[in-house]
Structures are given as C-alpha cells and as structure tokens.
Amino acid sequence: MIFLFSVVVGAPVAVTGHSGGRADIRCTYQSGYESNPKYLCKGVCNIGNKVIMVKSGSPAEDQRFSLSDNTTARVFTVTITDLRTEDTGQYWCGVKRTGTDVYSEIVLLVKQVGGGAPVIVTGYRGERFDIRCTYESGYESNPKYLCKGACNIGNKVIVVKSGSPAEDQRFSLSDNTTARVFTVTITDLRLEDEGQYWCGVERSLSADVYSEILLLVKMVVVGAPVKVTGHTGERADIRCTYESGYESNPKYLCKGACNFGNKVIVVKSGSPAEDQRFSLSDNTTARVFTITITELRPADEGQYWCGVKRTGTDVYSEILLLVKQEPSYFSTTETNPQSSSITVSDQNKSTDAVSEIYICVED
C-alpha cells in the first residue's frame, strides 16, 4: 500500500533474481522529470515511514544498492548486488516532486539458484551414505560444498567443502571432474543428520549454483511392533527373534528412542545389567534371545528395542511393554445393598487352583 494521496503509475512489475546474484530494477518516468531526484523505497512507503534504500545524488547505506539515471531514455536503474532472500518484497520507484511524489510498484522475488526439484534420499542409522551432486560443464575446477539448512548468505552452514577437511570428520567430499559429479560421503549416519541440504558450486562473478537434497535417516527395523503385557511385581519375558548369521553377534535391549549418542541399554549379552532385575539369555539354535524382567514396576512400561549389533548399523525390532496392576486374590465388590460378589482364593493349596464363590442376595 502507498500513501492515500500519492500518484501511482502503471501496474506492478515483477522482477526475479537469484541469491548471490545481481538484479537491475528499471524505473521509467515521464518527460519533464529528468532533473527530479529519484529513489527506491521498500515496503508500504508511507509519509513518515519511508524506508528509502537508495536515492540519486548520495550513496546508499547498504552499499549493495546503487542508482543510475539515464535522462535521455527517461529510465533510472537501481542495481542490487549479492542478492539475499530477505531482499524479497515490495518496492516503489519514486520520483520526487513539489507536492506528492510519483510512484511505480515493483515486486522483487529472490530465489535460490537451483538444479531442479529436490532429490529425496534415504539412509540408515550407523551406515555410510553417499550424496551424489551433478554439475554442468565448465564448473570442473570450481570449489564445491555441501550446505545444511536454508543456506542463506550470512547464514551458510557448510558441513564440508572441497580442498579442506570437514569439522565433523564423518563428512568427506570427492570430485569426479570427468563425470561432473561430486560426492559427499557421510559415515556413521545419525538421526540428527536428517534434513535439507544443498549441493553447492561456488562461482566468483555470480551466484553459486545449488541443487536441493532432502536426507531421511531411518533405523533398520525388522517386523511390526510387538506388544508385551505384564503385571506389577511379576516377571515378564521379552522374546527377540533374529535372522540366521547373527548367532554370535552381541545382543541388547534398549529403552526409548535408542538414538545414537543417547542409547539407554538396559541389558546386553555378556555382562550383567546395572538393574539386576533385567537379564538376557540367547538361544542360538532357535535364534531367539530372551530378556527377563523380574519384579515389574509401572516405570518399566514403554518402548523398547531388541538390538543385534553389527558392523555398520544394528538391526532392531520394536517392543511395547505394558505394565498393569497385579490382580487381587481377594476382592469384594458391593454393587448395591441387595447384592454382593466375593472372590476367594484358596492359598493353602496349589497356587494354580483357585476356587471362586459367588453369593447373590435378592429380595
């Protein structure tokens, strides 16, 4: 919106540029205004709230903006170098007059220099993963890099760049200039590696060239989640099956998200658990390892993972443990004054033998 009494000439003009590049905004004006001051205003451009980015006769505060005036063609041009995504928005070409100024509206769009639609790639936690980034002929000698996140100028999180080692040594970059493909290798993939990345080719005189990568990191999970139900104070056995070939591999039970760097391993084969209620036995013939939990507690309830340790990423199967209150051996429930139900357990005999007596009193 422009001030109520301003004069606006023509329809809005859309100008598109790319981040890191240059944009020229051409503002035409009518005969008679050749000697009038000109300027570029950003936003609503109201009286008392004019954000003037650059004006004729003086340098801009942001030196990326400059203004030149061709009075013969009656066109003044605002040049913006090193375009940024935050430069996107509404602008007004202004010609200063006695009384109200004359304006023409500009809508500037700043895009990333991309190489088509995002490529979605999937890797598995703990494994190695290669991100392949293609580029065009002519860029063989240009520096390459992988950037994570929005990758804006002033906020580039470059995880690895050609010619120098990465801060996180799990990342490395190799460039096949013959095939025009550079490859970023990530070892020991972690869940936190998931997200948006940009393959970047650095250019000196114009914006860098990008192609977007969306990396998904998953666990190697076998089968659907298995529900196990136990009662407080009792024992629960969690049976974890595994495939042939893993008989000699270490096994363990992990609680919660079981993320890399945040594994809560409650018990593992070959060593006693910190909480001695947990124990693990492995039947390699049946290819089943069993976790026994004694004296179940409500706090034991939750998500667990049966884990088989491998070179690379481990293999998991999901367990959901539910812990319920132990049923009472003697209970009396009075539903109303006329009837009652009593359950009696004969505890002097075998615990497997339970006698139930129901007494009903009616009017």
PDB file of N, CA and C in Angstrom, residues 85-120:
ATOM      1  N   THR A  85      17.848 -13.552   0.175  1.00  0.00           N
ATOM      2  CA  THR A  85      16.423 -13.911   0.214  1.00  0.00           C
ATOM      3  C   THR A  85      15.607 -12.856   0.957  1.00  0.00           C
ATOM      4  N   GLU A  86      16.236 -12.174   1.926  1.00  0.00           N
ATOM      5  CA  GLU A  86      15.487 -11.150   2.679  1.00  0.00           C
ATOM      6  C   GLU A  86      15.245  -9.885   1.850  1.00  0.00           C
ATOM      7  N   ASP A  87      15.875  -9.795   0.669  1.00  0.00           N
ATOM      8  CA  ASP A  87      15.591  -8.661  -0.237  1.00  0.00           C
ATOM      9  C   ASP A  87      14.241  -8.822  -0.927  1.00  0.00           C
ATOM     10  N   THR A  88      13.681 -10.014  -0.888  1.00  0.00           N
ATOM     11  CA  THR A  88      12.358 -10.242  -1.494  1.00  0.00           C
ATOM     12  C   THR A  88      11.330  -9.294  -0.881  1.00  0.00           C
ATOM     13  N   GLY A  89      10.457  -8.747  -1.713  1.00  0.00           N
ATOM     14  CA  GLY A  89       9.385  -7.900  -1.173  1.00  0.00           C
ATOM     15  C   GLY A  89       8.913  -6.837  -2.142  1.00  0.00           C
ATOM     16  N   GLN A  90       8.144  -5.915  -1.591  1.00  0.00           N
ATOM     17  CA  GLN A  90       7.543  -4.830  -2.361  1.00  0.00           C
ATOM     18  C   GLN A  90       8.444  -3.589  -2.319  1.00  0.00           C
ATOM     19  N   TYR A  91       8.640  -2.993  -3.472  1.00  0.00           N
ATOM     20  CA  TYR A  91       9.427  -1.764  -3.586  1.00  0.00           C
ATOM     21  C   TYR A  91       8.627  -0.751  -4.400  1.00  0.00           C
ATOM     22  N   TRP A  92       9.063   0.522  -4.304  1.00  0.00           N
ATOM     23  CA  TRP A  92       8.448   1.595  -5.084  1.00  0.00           C
ATOM     24  C   TRP A  92       9.551   2.448  -5.709  1.00  0.00           C
ATOM     25  N   CYS A  93       9.498   2.589  -7.051  1.00  0.00           N
ATOM     26  CA  CYS A  93      10.343   3.567  -7.739  1.00  0.00           C
ATOM     27  C   CYS A  93       9.694   4.934  -7.514  1.00  0.00           C
ATOM     28  N   GLY A  94      10.445   5.859  -6.935  1.00  0.00           N
ATOM     29  CA  GLY A  94       9.873   7.165  -6.602  1.00  0.00           C
ATOM     30  C   GLY A  94      10.546   8.312  -7.328  1.00  0.00           C
ATOM     31  N   VAL A  95       9.727   9.247  -7.825  1.00  0.00           N
ATOM     32  CA  VAL A  95      10.226  10.493  -8.426  1.00  0.00           C
ATOM     33  C   VAL A  95       9.722  11.642  -7.555  1.00  0.00           C
ATOM     34  N   LYS A  96      10.668  12.373  -6.973  1.00  0.00           N
ATOM     35  CA  LYS A  96      10.317  13.443  -6.038  1.00  0.00           C
ATOM     36  C   LYS A  96       9.782  14.652  -6.809  1.00  0.00           C
ATOM     37  N   ARG A  97       8.646  15.176  -6.302  1.00  0.00           N
ATOM     38  CA  ARG A  97       8.036  16.370  -6.911  1.00  0.00           C
ATOM     39  C   ARG A  97       7.610  17.330  -5.816  1.00  0.00           C
ATOM     40  N   THR A  98       7.351  18.581  -6.215  1.00  0.00           N
ATOM     41  CA  THR A  98       6.690  19.510  -5.302  1.00  0.00           C
ATOM     42  C   THR A  98       5.256  19.028  -5.154  1.00  0.00           C
ATOM     43  N   GLY A  99       4.835  18.818  -3.927  1.00  0.00           N
ATOM     44  CA  GLY A  99       3.523  18.207  -3.701  1.00  0.00           C
ATOM     45  C   GLY A  99       3.727  16.724  -3.445  1.00  0.00           C
ATOM     46  N   THR A 100       3.007  15.892  -4.156  1.00  0.00           N
ATOM     47  CA  THR A 100       3.134  14.444  -3.948  1.00  0.00           C
ATOM     48  C   THR A 100       4.054  13.818  -4.973  1.00  0.00           C
ATOM     49  N   ASP A 101       4.796  12.809  -4.543  1.00  0.00           N
ATOM     50  CA  ASP A 101       5.729  12.125  -5.433  1.00  0.00           C
ATOM     51  C   ASP A 101       4.972  11.171  -6.361  1.00  0.00           C
ATOM     52  N   VAL A 102       5.665  10.731  -7.412  1.00  0.00           N
ATOM     53  CA  VAL A 102       5.089   9.774  -8.367  1.00  0.00           C
ATOM     54  C   VAL A 102       5.780   8.418  -8.145  1.00  0.00           C
ATOM     55  N   TYR A 103       4.969   7.346  -8.119  1.00  0.00           N
ATOM     56  CA  TYR A 103       5.488   6.016  -7.793  1.00  0.00           C
ATOM     57  C   TYR A 103       5.109   4.992  -8.863  1.00  0.00           C
ATOM     58  N   SER A 104       5.972   3.987  -9.009  1.00  0.00           N
ATOM     59  CA  SER A 104       5.600   2.780  -9.750  1.00  0.00           C
ATOM     60  C   SER A 104       6.040   1.585  -8.886  1.00  0.00           C
ATOM     61  N   GLU A 105       5.181   0.577  -8.842  1.00  0.00           N
ATOM     62  CA  GLU A 105       5.379  -0.528  -7.904  1.00  0.00           C
ATOM     63  C   GLU A 105       6.226  -1.654  -8.509  1.00  0.00           C
ATOM     64  N   ILE A 106       7.141  -2.175  -7.691  1.00  0.00           N
ATOM     65  CA  ILE A 106       7.997  -3.304  -8.067  1.00  0.00           C
ATOM     66  C   ILE A 106       7.828  -4.414  -7.023  1.00  0.00           C
ATOM     67  N   VAL A 107       7.682  -5.629  -7.495  1.00  0.00           N
ATOM     68  CA  VAL A 107       7.667  -6.793  -6.590  1.00  0.00           C
ATOM     69  C   VAL A 107       8.902  -7.626  -6.920  1.00  0.00           C
ATOM     70  N   LEU A 108       9.832  -7.712  -5.967  1.00  0.00           N
ATOM     71  CA  LEU A 108      11.099  -8.419  -6.185  1.00  0.00           C
ATOM     72  C   LEU A 108      11.037  -9.807  -5.554  1.00  0.00           C
ATOM     73  N   LEU A 109      11.350 -10.817  -6.341  1.00  0.00           N
ATOM     74  CA  LEU A 109      11.431 -12.198  -5.864  1.00  0.00           C
ATOM     75  C   LEU A 109      12.880 -12.655  -5.951  1.00  0.00           C
ATOM     76  N   VAL A 110      13.414 -13.195  -4.848  1.00  0.00           N
ATOM     77  CA  VAL A 110      14.784 -13.705  -4.824  1.00  0.00           C
ATOM     78  C   VAL A 110      14.728 -15.213  -4.593  1.00  0.00           C
ATOM     79  N   LYS A 111      15.262 -15.961  -5.545  1.00  0.00           N
ATOM     80  CA  LYS A 111      15.215 -17.420  -5.464  1.00  0.00           C
ATOM     81  C   LYS A 111      16.634 -17.980  -5.334  1.00  0.00           C
ATOM     82  N   GLN A 112      16.688 -19.231  -4.842  1.00  0.00           N
ATOM     83  CA  GLN A 112      17.959 -19.948  -4.865  1.00  0.00           C
ATOM     84  C   GLN A 112      18.261 -20.368  -6.302  1.00  0.00           C
ATOM     85  N   VAL A 113      19.547 -20.410  -6.642  1.00  0.00           N
ATOM     86  CA  VAL A 113      19.930 -20.934  -7.956  1.00  0.00           C
ATOM     87  C   VAL A 113      19.911 -22.449  -7.826  1.00  0.00           C
ATOM     88  N   GLY A 114      18.827 -23.062  -8.256  1.00  0.00           N
ATOM     89  CA  GLY A 114      18.645 -24.496  -8.039  1.00  0.00           C
ATOM     90  C   GLY A 114      18.808 -25.307  -9.299  1.00  0.00           C
ATOM     91  N   GLY A 115      18.957 -26.636  -9.096  1.00  0.00           N
ATOM     92  CA  GLY A 115      19.100 -27.543 -10.228  1.00  0.00           C
ATOM     93  C   GLY A 115      17.904 -28.446 -10.368  1.00  0.00           C
ATOM     94  N   GLY A 116      16.713 -27.914 -10.320  1.00  0.00           N
ATOM     95  CA  GLY A 116      15.509 -28.719 -10.474  1.00  0.00           C
ATOM     96  C   GLY A 116      14.862 -29.045  -9.143  1.00  0.00           C
ATOM     97  N   ALA A 117      13.986 -30.053  -9.171  1.00  0.00           N
ATOM     98  CA  ALA A 117      13.219 -30.432  -7.984  1.00  0.00           C
ATOM     99  C   ALA A 117      14.142 -31.060  -6.938  1.00  0.00           C
ATOM    100  N   PRO A 118      13.753 -30.977  -5.645  1.00  0.00           N
ATOM    101  CA  PRO A 118      14.561 -31.605  -4.597  1.00  0.00           C
ATOM    102  C   PRO A 118      14.688 -33.114  -4.827  1.00  0.00           C
ATOM    103  N   VAL A 119      15.849 -33.650  -4.491  1.00  0.00           N
ATOM    104  CA  VAL A 119      16.084 -35.089  -4.572  1.00  0.00           C
ATOM    105  C   VAL A 119      15.970 -35.654  -3.157  1.00  0.00           C
ATOM    106  N   ILE A 120      15.088 -36.631  -2.975  1.00  0.00           N
ATOM    107  CA  ILE A 120      14.895 -37.254  -1.658  1.00  0.00           C
ATOM    108  C   ILE A 120      15.724 -38.526  -1.602  1.00  0.00           C
TER     109      ILE A 120
END
